[in-house]
Tab-separated table of C-alpha atoms and ligand atoms in Angstrom:
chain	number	residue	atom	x	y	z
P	1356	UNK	CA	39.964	-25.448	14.109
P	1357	UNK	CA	39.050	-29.107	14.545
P	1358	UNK	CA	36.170	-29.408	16.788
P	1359	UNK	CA	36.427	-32.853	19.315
P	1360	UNK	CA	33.400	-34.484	21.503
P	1361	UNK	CA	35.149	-36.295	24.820
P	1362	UNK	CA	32.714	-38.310	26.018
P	1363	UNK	CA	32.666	-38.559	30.083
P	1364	UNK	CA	34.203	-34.825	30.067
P	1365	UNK	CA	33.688	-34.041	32.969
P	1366	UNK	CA	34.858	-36.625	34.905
P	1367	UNK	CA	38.545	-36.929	36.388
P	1368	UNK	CA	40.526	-37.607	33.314
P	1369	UNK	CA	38.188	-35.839	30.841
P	1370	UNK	CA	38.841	-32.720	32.208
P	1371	UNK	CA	42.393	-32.691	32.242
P	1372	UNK	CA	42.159	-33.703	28.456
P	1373	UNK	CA	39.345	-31.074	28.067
P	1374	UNK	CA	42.370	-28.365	29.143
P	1375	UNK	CA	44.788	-30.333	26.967
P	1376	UNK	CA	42.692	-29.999	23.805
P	1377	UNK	CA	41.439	-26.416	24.699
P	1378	UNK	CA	45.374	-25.621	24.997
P	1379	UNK	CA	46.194	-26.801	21.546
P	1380	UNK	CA	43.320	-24.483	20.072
P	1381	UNK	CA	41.167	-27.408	19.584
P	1382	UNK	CA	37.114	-26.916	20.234
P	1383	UNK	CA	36.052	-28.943	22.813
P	1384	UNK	CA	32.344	-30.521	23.093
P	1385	UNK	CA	31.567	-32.513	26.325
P	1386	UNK	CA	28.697	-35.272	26.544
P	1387	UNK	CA	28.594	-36.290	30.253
P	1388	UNK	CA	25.753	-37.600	32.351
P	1389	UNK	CA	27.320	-35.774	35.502
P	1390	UNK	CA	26.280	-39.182	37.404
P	1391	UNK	CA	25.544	-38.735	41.219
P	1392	UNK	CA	28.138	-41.238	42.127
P	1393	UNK	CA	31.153	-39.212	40.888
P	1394	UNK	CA	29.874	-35.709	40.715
P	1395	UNK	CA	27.907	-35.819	44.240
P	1396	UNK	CA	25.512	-32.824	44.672
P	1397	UNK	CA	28.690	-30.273	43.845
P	1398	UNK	CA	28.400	-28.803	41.471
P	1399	UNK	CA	30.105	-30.366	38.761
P	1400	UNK	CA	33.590	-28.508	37.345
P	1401	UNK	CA	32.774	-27.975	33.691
P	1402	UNK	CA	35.983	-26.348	31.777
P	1403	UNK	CA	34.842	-23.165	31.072
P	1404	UNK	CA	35.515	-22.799	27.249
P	1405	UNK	CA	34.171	-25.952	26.648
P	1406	UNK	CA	30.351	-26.649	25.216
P	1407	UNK	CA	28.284	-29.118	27.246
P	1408	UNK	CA	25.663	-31.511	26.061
P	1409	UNK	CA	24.375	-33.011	29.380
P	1410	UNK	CA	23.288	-36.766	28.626
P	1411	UNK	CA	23.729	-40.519	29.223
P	1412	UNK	CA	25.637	-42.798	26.507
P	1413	UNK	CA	22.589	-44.779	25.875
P	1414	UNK	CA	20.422	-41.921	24.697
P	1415	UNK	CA	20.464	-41.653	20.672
P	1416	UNK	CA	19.226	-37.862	20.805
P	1417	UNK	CA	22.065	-36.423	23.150
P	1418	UNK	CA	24.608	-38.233	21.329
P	1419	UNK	CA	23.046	-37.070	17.501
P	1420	UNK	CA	23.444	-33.989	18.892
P	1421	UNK	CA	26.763	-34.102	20.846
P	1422	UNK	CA	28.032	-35.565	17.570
P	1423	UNK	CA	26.931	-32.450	15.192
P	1424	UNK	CA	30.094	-30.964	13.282
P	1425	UNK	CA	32.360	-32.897	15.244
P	1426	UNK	CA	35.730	-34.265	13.391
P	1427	UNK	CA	37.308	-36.726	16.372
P	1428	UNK	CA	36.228	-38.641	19.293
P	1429	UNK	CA	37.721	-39.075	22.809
P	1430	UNK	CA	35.268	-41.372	24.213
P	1431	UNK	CA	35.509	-41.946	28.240
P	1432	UNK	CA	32.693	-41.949	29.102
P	1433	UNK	CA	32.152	-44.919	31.730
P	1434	UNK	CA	31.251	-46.447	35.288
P	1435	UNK	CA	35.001	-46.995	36.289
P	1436	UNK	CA	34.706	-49.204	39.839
P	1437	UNK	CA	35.660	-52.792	39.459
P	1438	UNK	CA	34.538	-54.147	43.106
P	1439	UNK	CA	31.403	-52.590	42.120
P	1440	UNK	CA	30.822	-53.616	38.714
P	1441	UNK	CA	30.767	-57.598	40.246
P	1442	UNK	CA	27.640	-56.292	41.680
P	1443	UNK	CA	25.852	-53.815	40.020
P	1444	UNK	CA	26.493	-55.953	36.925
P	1445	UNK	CA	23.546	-53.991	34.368
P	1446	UNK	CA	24.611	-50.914	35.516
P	1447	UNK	CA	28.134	-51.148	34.048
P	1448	UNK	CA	27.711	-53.650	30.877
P	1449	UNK	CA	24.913	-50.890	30.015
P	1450	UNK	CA	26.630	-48.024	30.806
P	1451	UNK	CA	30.179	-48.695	29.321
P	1452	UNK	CA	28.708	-51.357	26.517
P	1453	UNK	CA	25.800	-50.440	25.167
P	1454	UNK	CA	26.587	-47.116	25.853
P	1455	UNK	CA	29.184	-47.326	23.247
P	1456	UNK	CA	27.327	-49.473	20.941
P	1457	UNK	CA	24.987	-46.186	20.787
P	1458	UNK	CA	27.907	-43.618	19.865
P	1459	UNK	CA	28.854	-45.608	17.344
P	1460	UNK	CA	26.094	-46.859	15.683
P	1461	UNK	CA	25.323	-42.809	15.851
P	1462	UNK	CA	28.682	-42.160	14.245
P	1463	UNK	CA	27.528	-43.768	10.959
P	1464	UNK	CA	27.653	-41.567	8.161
P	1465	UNK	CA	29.264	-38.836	9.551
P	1466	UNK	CA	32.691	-37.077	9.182
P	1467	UNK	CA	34.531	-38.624	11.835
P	1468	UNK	CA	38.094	-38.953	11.273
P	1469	UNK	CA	39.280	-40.429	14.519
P	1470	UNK	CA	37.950	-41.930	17.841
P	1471	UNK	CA	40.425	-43.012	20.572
P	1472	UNK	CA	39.021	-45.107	23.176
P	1473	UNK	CA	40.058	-45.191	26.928
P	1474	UNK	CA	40.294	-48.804	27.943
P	1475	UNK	CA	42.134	-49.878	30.734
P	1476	UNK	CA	45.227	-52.168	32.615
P	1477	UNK	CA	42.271	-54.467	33.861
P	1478	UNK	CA	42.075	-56.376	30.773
P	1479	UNK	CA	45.306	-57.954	31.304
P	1480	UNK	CA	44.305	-59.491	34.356
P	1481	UNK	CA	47.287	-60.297	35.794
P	1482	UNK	CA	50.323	-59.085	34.283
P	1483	UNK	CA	53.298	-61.088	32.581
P	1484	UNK	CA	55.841	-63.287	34.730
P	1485	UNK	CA	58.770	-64.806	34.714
P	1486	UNK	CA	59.310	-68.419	35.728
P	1487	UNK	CA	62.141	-69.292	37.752
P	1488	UNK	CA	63.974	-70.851	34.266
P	1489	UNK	CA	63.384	-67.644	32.485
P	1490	UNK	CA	60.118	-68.647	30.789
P	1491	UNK	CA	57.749	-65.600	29.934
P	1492	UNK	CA	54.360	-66.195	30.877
P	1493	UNK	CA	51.537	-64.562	29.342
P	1494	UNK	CA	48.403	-65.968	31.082
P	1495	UNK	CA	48.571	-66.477	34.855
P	1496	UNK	CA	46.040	-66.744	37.304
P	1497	UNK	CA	45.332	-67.349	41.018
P	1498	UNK	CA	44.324	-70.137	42.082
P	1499	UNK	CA	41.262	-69.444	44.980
P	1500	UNK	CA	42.183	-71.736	47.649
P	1501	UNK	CA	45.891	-70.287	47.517
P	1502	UNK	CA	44.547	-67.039	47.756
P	1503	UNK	CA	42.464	-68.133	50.690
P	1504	UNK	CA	45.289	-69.881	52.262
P	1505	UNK	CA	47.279	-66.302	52.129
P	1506	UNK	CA	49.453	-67.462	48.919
P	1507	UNK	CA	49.062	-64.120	47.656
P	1508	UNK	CA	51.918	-64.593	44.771
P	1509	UNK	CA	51.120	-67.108	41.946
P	1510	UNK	CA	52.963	-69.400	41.349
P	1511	UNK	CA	54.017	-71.285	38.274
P	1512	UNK	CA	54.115	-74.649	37.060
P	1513	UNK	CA	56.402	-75.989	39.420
P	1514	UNK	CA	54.883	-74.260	42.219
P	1515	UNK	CA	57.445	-71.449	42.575
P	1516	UNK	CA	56.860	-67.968	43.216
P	1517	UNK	CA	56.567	-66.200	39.660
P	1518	UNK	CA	58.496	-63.115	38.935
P	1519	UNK	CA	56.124	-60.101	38.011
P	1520	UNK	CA	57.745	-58.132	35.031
P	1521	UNK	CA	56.430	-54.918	32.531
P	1522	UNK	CA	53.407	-56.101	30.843
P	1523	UNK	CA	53.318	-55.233	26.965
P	1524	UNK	CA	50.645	-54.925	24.470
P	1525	UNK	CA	51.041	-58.771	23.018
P	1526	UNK	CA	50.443	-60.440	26.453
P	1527	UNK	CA	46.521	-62.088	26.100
P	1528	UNK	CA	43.471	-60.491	27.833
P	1529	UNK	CA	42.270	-62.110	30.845
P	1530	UNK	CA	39.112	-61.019	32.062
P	1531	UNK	CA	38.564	-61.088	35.903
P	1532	UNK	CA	35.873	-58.545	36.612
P	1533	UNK	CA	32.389	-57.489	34.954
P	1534	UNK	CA	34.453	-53.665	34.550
P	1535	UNK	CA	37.440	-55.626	32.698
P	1536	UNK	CA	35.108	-56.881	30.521
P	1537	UNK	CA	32.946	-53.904	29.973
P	1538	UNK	CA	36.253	-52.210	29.165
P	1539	UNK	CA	37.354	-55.186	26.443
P	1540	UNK	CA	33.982	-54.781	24.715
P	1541	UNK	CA	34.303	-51.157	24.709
P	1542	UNK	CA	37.941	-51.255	22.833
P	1543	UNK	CA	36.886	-53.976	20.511
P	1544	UNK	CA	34.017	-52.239	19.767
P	1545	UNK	CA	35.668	-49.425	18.617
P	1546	UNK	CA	38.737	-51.140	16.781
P	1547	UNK	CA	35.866	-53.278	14.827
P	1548	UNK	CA	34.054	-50.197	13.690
P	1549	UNK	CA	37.253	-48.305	12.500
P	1550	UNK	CA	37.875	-51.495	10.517
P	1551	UNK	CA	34.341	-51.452	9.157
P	1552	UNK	CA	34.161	-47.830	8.513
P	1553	UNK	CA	37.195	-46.606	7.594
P	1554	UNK	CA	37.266	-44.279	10.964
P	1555	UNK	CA	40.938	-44.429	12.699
P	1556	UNK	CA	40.347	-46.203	16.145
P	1557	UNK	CA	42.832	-46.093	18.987
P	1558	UNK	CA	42.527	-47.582	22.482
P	1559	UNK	CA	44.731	-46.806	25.297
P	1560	UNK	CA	44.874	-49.203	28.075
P	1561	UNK	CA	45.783	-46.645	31.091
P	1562	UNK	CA	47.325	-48.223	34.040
P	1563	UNK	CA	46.334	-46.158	37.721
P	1564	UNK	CA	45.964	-42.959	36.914
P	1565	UNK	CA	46.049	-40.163	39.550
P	1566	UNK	CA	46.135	-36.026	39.885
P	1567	UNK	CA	44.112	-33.786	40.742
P	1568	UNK	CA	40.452	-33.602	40.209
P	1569	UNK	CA	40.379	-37.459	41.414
P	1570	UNK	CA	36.974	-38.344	42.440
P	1571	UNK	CA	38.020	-38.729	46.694
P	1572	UNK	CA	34.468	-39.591	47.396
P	1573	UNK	CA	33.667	-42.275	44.926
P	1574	UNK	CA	35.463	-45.349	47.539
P	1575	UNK	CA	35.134	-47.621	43.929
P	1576	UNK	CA	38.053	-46.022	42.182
P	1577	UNK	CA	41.723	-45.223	42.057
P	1578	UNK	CA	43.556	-46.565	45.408
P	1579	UNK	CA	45.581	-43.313	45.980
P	1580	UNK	CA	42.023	-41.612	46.107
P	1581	UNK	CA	40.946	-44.268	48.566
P	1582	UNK	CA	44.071	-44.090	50.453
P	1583	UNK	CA	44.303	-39.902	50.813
P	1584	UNK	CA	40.549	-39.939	51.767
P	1585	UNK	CA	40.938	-42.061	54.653
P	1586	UNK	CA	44.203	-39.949	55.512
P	1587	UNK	CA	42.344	-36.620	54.980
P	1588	UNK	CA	40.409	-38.227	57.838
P	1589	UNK	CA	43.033	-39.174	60.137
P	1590	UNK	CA	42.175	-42.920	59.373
P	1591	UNK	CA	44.382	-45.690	58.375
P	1592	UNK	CA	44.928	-46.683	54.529
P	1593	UNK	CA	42.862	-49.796	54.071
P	1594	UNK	CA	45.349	-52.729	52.279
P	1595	UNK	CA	43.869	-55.598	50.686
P	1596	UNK	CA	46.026	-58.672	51.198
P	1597	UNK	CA	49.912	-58.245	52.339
P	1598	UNK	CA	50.186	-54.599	50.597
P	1599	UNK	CA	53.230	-56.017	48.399
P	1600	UNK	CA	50.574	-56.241	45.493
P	1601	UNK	CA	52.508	-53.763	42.392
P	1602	UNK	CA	50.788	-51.375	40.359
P	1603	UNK	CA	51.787	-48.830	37.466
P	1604	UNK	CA	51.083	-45.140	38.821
P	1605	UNK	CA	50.702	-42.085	35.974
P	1606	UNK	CA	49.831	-38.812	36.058
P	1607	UNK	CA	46.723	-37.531	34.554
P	1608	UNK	CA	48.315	-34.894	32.777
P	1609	UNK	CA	50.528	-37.560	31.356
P	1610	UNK	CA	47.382	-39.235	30.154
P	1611	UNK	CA	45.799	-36.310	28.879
P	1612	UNK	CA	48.533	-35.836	26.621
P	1613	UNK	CA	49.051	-39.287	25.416
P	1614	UNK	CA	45.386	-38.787	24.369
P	1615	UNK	CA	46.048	-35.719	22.438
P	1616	UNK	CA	49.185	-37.501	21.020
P	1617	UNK	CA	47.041	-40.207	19.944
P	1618	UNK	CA	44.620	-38.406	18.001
P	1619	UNK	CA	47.210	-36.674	16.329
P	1620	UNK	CA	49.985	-39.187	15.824
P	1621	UNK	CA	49.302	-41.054	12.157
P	1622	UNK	CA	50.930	-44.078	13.525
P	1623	UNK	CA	48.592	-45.056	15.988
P	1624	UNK	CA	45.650	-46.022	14.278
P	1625	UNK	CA	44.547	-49.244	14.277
P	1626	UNK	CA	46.396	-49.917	17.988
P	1627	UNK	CA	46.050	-50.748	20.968
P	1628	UNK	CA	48.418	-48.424	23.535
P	1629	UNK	CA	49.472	-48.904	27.164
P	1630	UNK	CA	49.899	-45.633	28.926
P	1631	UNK	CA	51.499	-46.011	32.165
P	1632	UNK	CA	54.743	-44.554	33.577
P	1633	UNK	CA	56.517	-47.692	33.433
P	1634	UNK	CA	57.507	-47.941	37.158
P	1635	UNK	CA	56.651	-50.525	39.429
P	1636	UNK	CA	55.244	-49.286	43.008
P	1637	UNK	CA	54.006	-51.820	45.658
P	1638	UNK	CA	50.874	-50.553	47.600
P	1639	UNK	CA	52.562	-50.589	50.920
P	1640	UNK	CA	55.494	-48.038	49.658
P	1641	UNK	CA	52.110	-45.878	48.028
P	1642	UNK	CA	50.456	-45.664	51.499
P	1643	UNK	CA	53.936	-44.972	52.909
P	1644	UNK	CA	55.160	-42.379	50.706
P	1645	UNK	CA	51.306	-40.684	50.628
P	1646	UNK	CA	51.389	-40.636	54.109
P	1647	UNK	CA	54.527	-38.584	53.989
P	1648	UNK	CA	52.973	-36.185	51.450
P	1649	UNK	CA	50.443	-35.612	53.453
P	1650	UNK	CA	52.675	-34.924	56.708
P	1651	UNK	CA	50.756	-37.989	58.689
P	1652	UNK	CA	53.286	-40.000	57.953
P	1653	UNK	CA	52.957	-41.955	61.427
P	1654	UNK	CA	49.666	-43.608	60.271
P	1655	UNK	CA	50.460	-46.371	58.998
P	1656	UNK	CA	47.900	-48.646	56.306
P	1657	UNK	CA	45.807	-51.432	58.093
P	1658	UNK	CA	47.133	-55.126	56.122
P	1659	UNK	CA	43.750	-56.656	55.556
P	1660	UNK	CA	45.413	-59.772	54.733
P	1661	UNK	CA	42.423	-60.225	52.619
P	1662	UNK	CA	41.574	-60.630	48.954
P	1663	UNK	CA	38.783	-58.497	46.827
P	1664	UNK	CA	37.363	-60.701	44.337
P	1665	UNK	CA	38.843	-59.809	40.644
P	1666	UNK	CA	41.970	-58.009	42.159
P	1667	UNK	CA	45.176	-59.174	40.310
P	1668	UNK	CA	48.504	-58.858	42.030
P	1669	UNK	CA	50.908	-57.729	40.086
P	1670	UNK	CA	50.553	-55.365	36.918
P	1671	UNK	CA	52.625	-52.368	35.120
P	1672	UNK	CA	53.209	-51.725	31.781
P	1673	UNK	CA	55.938	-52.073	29.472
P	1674	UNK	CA	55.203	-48.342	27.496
P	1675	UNK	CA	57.589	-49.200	24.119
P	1676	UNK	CA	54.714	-49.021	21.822
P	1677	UNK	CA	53.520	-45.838	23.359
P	1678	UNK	CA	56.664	-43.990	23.132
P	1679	UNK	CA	57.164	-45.658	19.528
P	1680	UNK	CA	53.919	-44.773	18.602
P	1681	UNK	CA	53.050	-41.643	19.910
P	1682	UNK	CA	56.419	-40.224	21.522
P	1683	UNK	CA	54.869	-40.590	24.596
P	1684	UNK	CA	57.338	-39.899	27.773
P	1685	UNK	CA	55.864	-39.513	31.254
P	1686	UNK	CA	56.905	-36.167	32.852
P	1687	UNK	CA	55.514	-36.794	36.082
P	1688	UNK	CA	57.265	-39.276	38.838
P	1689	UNK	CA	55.136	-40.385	41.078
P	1690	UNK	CA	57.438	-39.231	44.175
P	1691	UNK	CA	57.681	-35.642	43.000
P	1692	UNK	CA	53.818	-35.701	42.467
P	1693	UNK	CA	52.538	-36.430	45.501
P	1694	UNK	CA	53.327	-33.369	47.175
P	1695	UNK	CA	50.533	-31.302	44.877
P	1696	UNK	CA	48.412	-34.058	45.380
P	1697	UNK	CA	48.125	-34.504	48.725
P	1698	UNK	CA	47.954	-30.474	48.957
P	1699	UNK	CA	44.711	-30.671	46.609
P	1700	UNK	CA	43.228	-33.380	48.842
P	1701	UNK	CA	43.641	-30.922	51.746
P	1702	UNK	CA	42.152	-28.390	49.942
P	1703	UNK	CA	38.747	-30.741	48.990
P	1704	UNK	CA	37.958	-32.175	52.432
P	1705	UNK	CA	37.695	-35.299	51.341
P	1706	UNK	CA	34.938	-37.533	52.590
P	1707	UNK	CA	35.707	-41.318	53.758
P	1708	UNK	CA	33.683	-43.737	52.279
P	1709	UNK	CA	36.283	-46.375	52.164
P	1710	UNK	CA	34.947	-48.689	55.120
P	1711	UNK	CA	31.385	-48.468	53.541
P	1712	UNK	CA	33.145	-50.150	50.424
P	1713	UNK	CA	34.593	-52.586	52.521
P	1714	UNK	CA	31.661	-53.598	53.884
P	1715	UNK	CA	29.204	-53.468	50.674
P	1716	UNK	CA	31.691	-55.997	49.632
P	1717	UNK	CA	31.941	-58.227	52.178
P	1718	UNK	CA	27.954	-58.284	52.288
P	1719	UNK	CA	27.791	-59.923	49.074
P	1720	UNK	CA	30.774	-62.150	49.866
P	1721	UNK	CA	32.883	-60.367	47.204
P	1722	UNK	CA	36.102	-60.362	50.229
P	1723	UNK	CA	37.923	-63.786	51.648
E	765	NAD	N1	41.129	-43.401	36.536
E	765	NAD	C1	41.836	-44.470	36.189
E	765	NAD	O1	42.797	-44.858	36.876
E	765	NAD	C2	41.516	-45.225	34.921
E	765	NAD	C3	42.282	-46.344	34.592
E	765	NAD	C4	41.973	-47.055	33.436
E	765	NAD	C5	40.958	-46.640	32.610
E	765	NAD	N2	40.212	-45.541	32.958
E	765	NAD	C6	39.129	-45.150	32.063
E	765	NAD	O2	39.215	-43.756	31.796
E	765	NAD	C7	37.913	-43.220	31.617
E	765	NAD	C8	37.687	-42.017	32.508
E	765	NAD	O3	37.850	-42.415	33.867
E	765	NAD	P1	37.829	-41.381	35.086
E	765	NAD	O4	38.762	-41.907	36.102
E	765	NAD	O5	37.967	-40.005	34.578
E	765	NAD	O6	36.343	-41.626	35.643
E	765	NAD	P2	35.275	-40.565	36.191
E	765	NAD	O7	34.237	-41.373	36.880
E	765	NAD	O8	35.944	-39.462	36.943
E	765	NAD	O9	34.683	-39.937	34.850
E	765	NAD	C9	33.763	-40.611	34.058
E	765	NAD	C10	32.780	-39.589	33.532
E	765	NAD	O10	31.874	-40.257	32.665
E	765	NAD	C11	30.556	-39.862	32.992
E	765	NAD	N3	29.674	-40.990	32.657
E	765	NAD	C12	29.667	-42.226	33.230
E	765	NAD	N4	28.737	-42.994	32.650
E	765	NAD	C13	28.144	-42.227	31.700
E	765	NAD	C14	27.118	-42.462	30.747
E	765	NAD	N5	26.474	-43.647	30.680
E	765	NAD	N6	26.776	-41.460	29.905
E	765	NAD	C15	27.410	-40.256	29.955
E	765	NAD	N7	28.386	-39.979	30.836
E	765	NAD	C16	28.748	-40.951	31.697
E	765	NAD	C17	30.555	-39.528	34.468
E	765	NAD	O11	29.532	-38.607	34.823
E	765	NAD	C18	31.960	-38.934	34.648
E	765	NAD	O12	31.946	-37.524	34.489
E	765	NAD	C19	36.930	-44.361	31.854
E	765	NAD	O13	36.588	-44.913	30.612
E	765	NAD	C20	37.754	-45.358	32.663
E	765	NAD	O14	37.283	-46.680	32.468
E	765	NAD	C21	40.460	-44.826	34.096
């Protein structure tokens, strides 16, 4: 029986790979700091067969001894808000950065065969485009007096509207928020050290991942967590911009198979792996169909027709490499999932924190 540390265990997506790996008669150990900001004073939901070390990142001794007989590494581990991490800048460069550095530096010299990494969609910035003559584009940005002015779309050489299309593996990194690049170190990190060491590395950049478990109090993260909090509450989905802003949506279990696929799957070290569901949703039709879901589906989301510094517009990801790779194919649609979801949220009592978030941001001038 191969024995596997995930890092960040008990958080959202650890657990469901926790109960992934625990399924496939894998040992599971966790090292988790249980921070405040995601685990509030409940008590935190550790999978029962599971062993816990109970640490931070950055401390050498909890990770020498999370890492005792271990043979592979899911490492996720990591302060996941990008609004926050503009502000709270040491907080998530040491968290997610150094944090890493310390695993591993800790992992030299010992047995283990494979660490996959969870970076993230972020690192694209925006996603690819096509110009109105066909042209792919790999690096786009907005420009900030457009954005001001309410051009939400960007727009291409010629000053057309670009068309957003699946974002693949080759398209360059562009780094738009402290998390982004947190998340960029993280993967290179861990892709430089495989090199080095001869340890298979993998990184999977997940697009917006949802399910169950979702942290509904934490107002940094996921945007269907934000959005069924403040319906929980009889309160309006809060919209950045014009809501026609398109994200990739995937279910968790999804993910927590593609990372059991890619410690398994030969093929896939040495790679970077998008793991989305490779469907396009715009944030208006998310609030709608959530609303639905949730059977409030006469609230409709407040249009902020304002910006969040570091949000991109457009990004979903082309998943050829994954299902190349690691014969990855999503099982869950986003439609048919919502239903279970929005029954969980229900079942939580979700606090709202989303207007607090609004306004920590526009406090430090982080919304125009
Ligand atoms: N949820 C998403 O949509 C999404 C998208 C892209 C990438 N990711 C990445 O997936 C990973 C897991 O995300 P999640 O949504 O489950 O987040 P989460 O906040 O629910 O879980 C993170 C876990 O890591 C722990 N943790 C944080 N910092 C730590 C530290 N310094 N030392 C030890 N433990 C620490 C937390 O206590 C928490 O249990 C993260 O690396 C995140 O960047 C998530």
């Amino acid at each position: 029986m191969a024995t596997i540390l995930v890092t960040g265990g008990c958080g959202f997506i650890g657990r469901h790979v926790v109960e992934e790996l625990l399924e496939q008669g894998n040992g599971v150990r966790i090292l988790d700091a249980l921070i405040d900001q995601v685990h509030g004073d409940a008590e935190a939901m550790v999978p029962e067969a599971a062993e816990v070390v109970r640490g931070d990142m950055r401390d050498k001794a909890a990770v020498e001894e999370a890492l005792d007989g271990v043979d592979a590494v899911i490492h996720l581990a990591a302060e996941v808000g990008v609004g926050q991490s503009m502000y709270e800048i040491a907080r998530y460069v040491g968290g997610n950065d150094l944090g890493t550095a310390v695993l591993l530096e800790t992992m030299i010299g010992r047995p283990v065969r494979r660490i996959v990494v969870a970076s993230s969609m972020s690192v694209y910035g925006e996603g690819r485009y096509l110009t109105s003559g066909g042209e792919q584009l790999g690096f786009v940005r907005r420009r900030s007096e457009h954005i001001k002015a309410g051009q939400w779309d960007p727009l291409g050489p010629d000053g057309e509207v670009l068309t957003p299309v699946a974002t693949d593996e080759e398209k360059p990194v562009d780094l738009a928020s402290i998390y982004a690049l947190t998340k960029y170190a993280q993967e290179k990190q861990v892709l430089i050290f495989g090199e080095a060491y001869g340890v298979e590395a993998v990184a999977l950049r997940l697009f917006n991942v949802f399910g169950a478990g979702q942290a509904l109090s934490n107002p940094y993260t996921g945007v269907l967590a934000n959005f069924a909090s403040r319906l929980a509450n009889s309160q309006a989905p809060m919209i950045f911009e014009d809501g026609r802003q398109r994200r990739d949506f995937v279910h968790v279990r999804d993910v927590a198979r593609a990372f059991r696929l890619a410690l398994e799957k030969p093929d896939a070290a040495g790679h970077v792996i998008n793991i989305g569901s490779g469907q396009a949703y715009t944030i208006a039709e998310v609030a709608a169909l959530l609303a639905e879901a949730m059977g409030v589906p006469h609230i409709a989301p407040e249009i902020l027709n304002k910006a969040r510094s570091g949000d991109i517009r457009n990004c979903f990801a082309d998943i050829s490499k994954a299902r190349e790779l690691l014969g990855f194919e999503p099982r869950y649609r986003l439609e048919n999932a919502l239903e279970p979801f929005a029954e969980w949220v229900r079942s939580t009592g979700a606090i709202d924190r989303g207007a607090e978030m609004k306004r920590q941001l526009e406090e430090r001038g982080l919304v125009s």
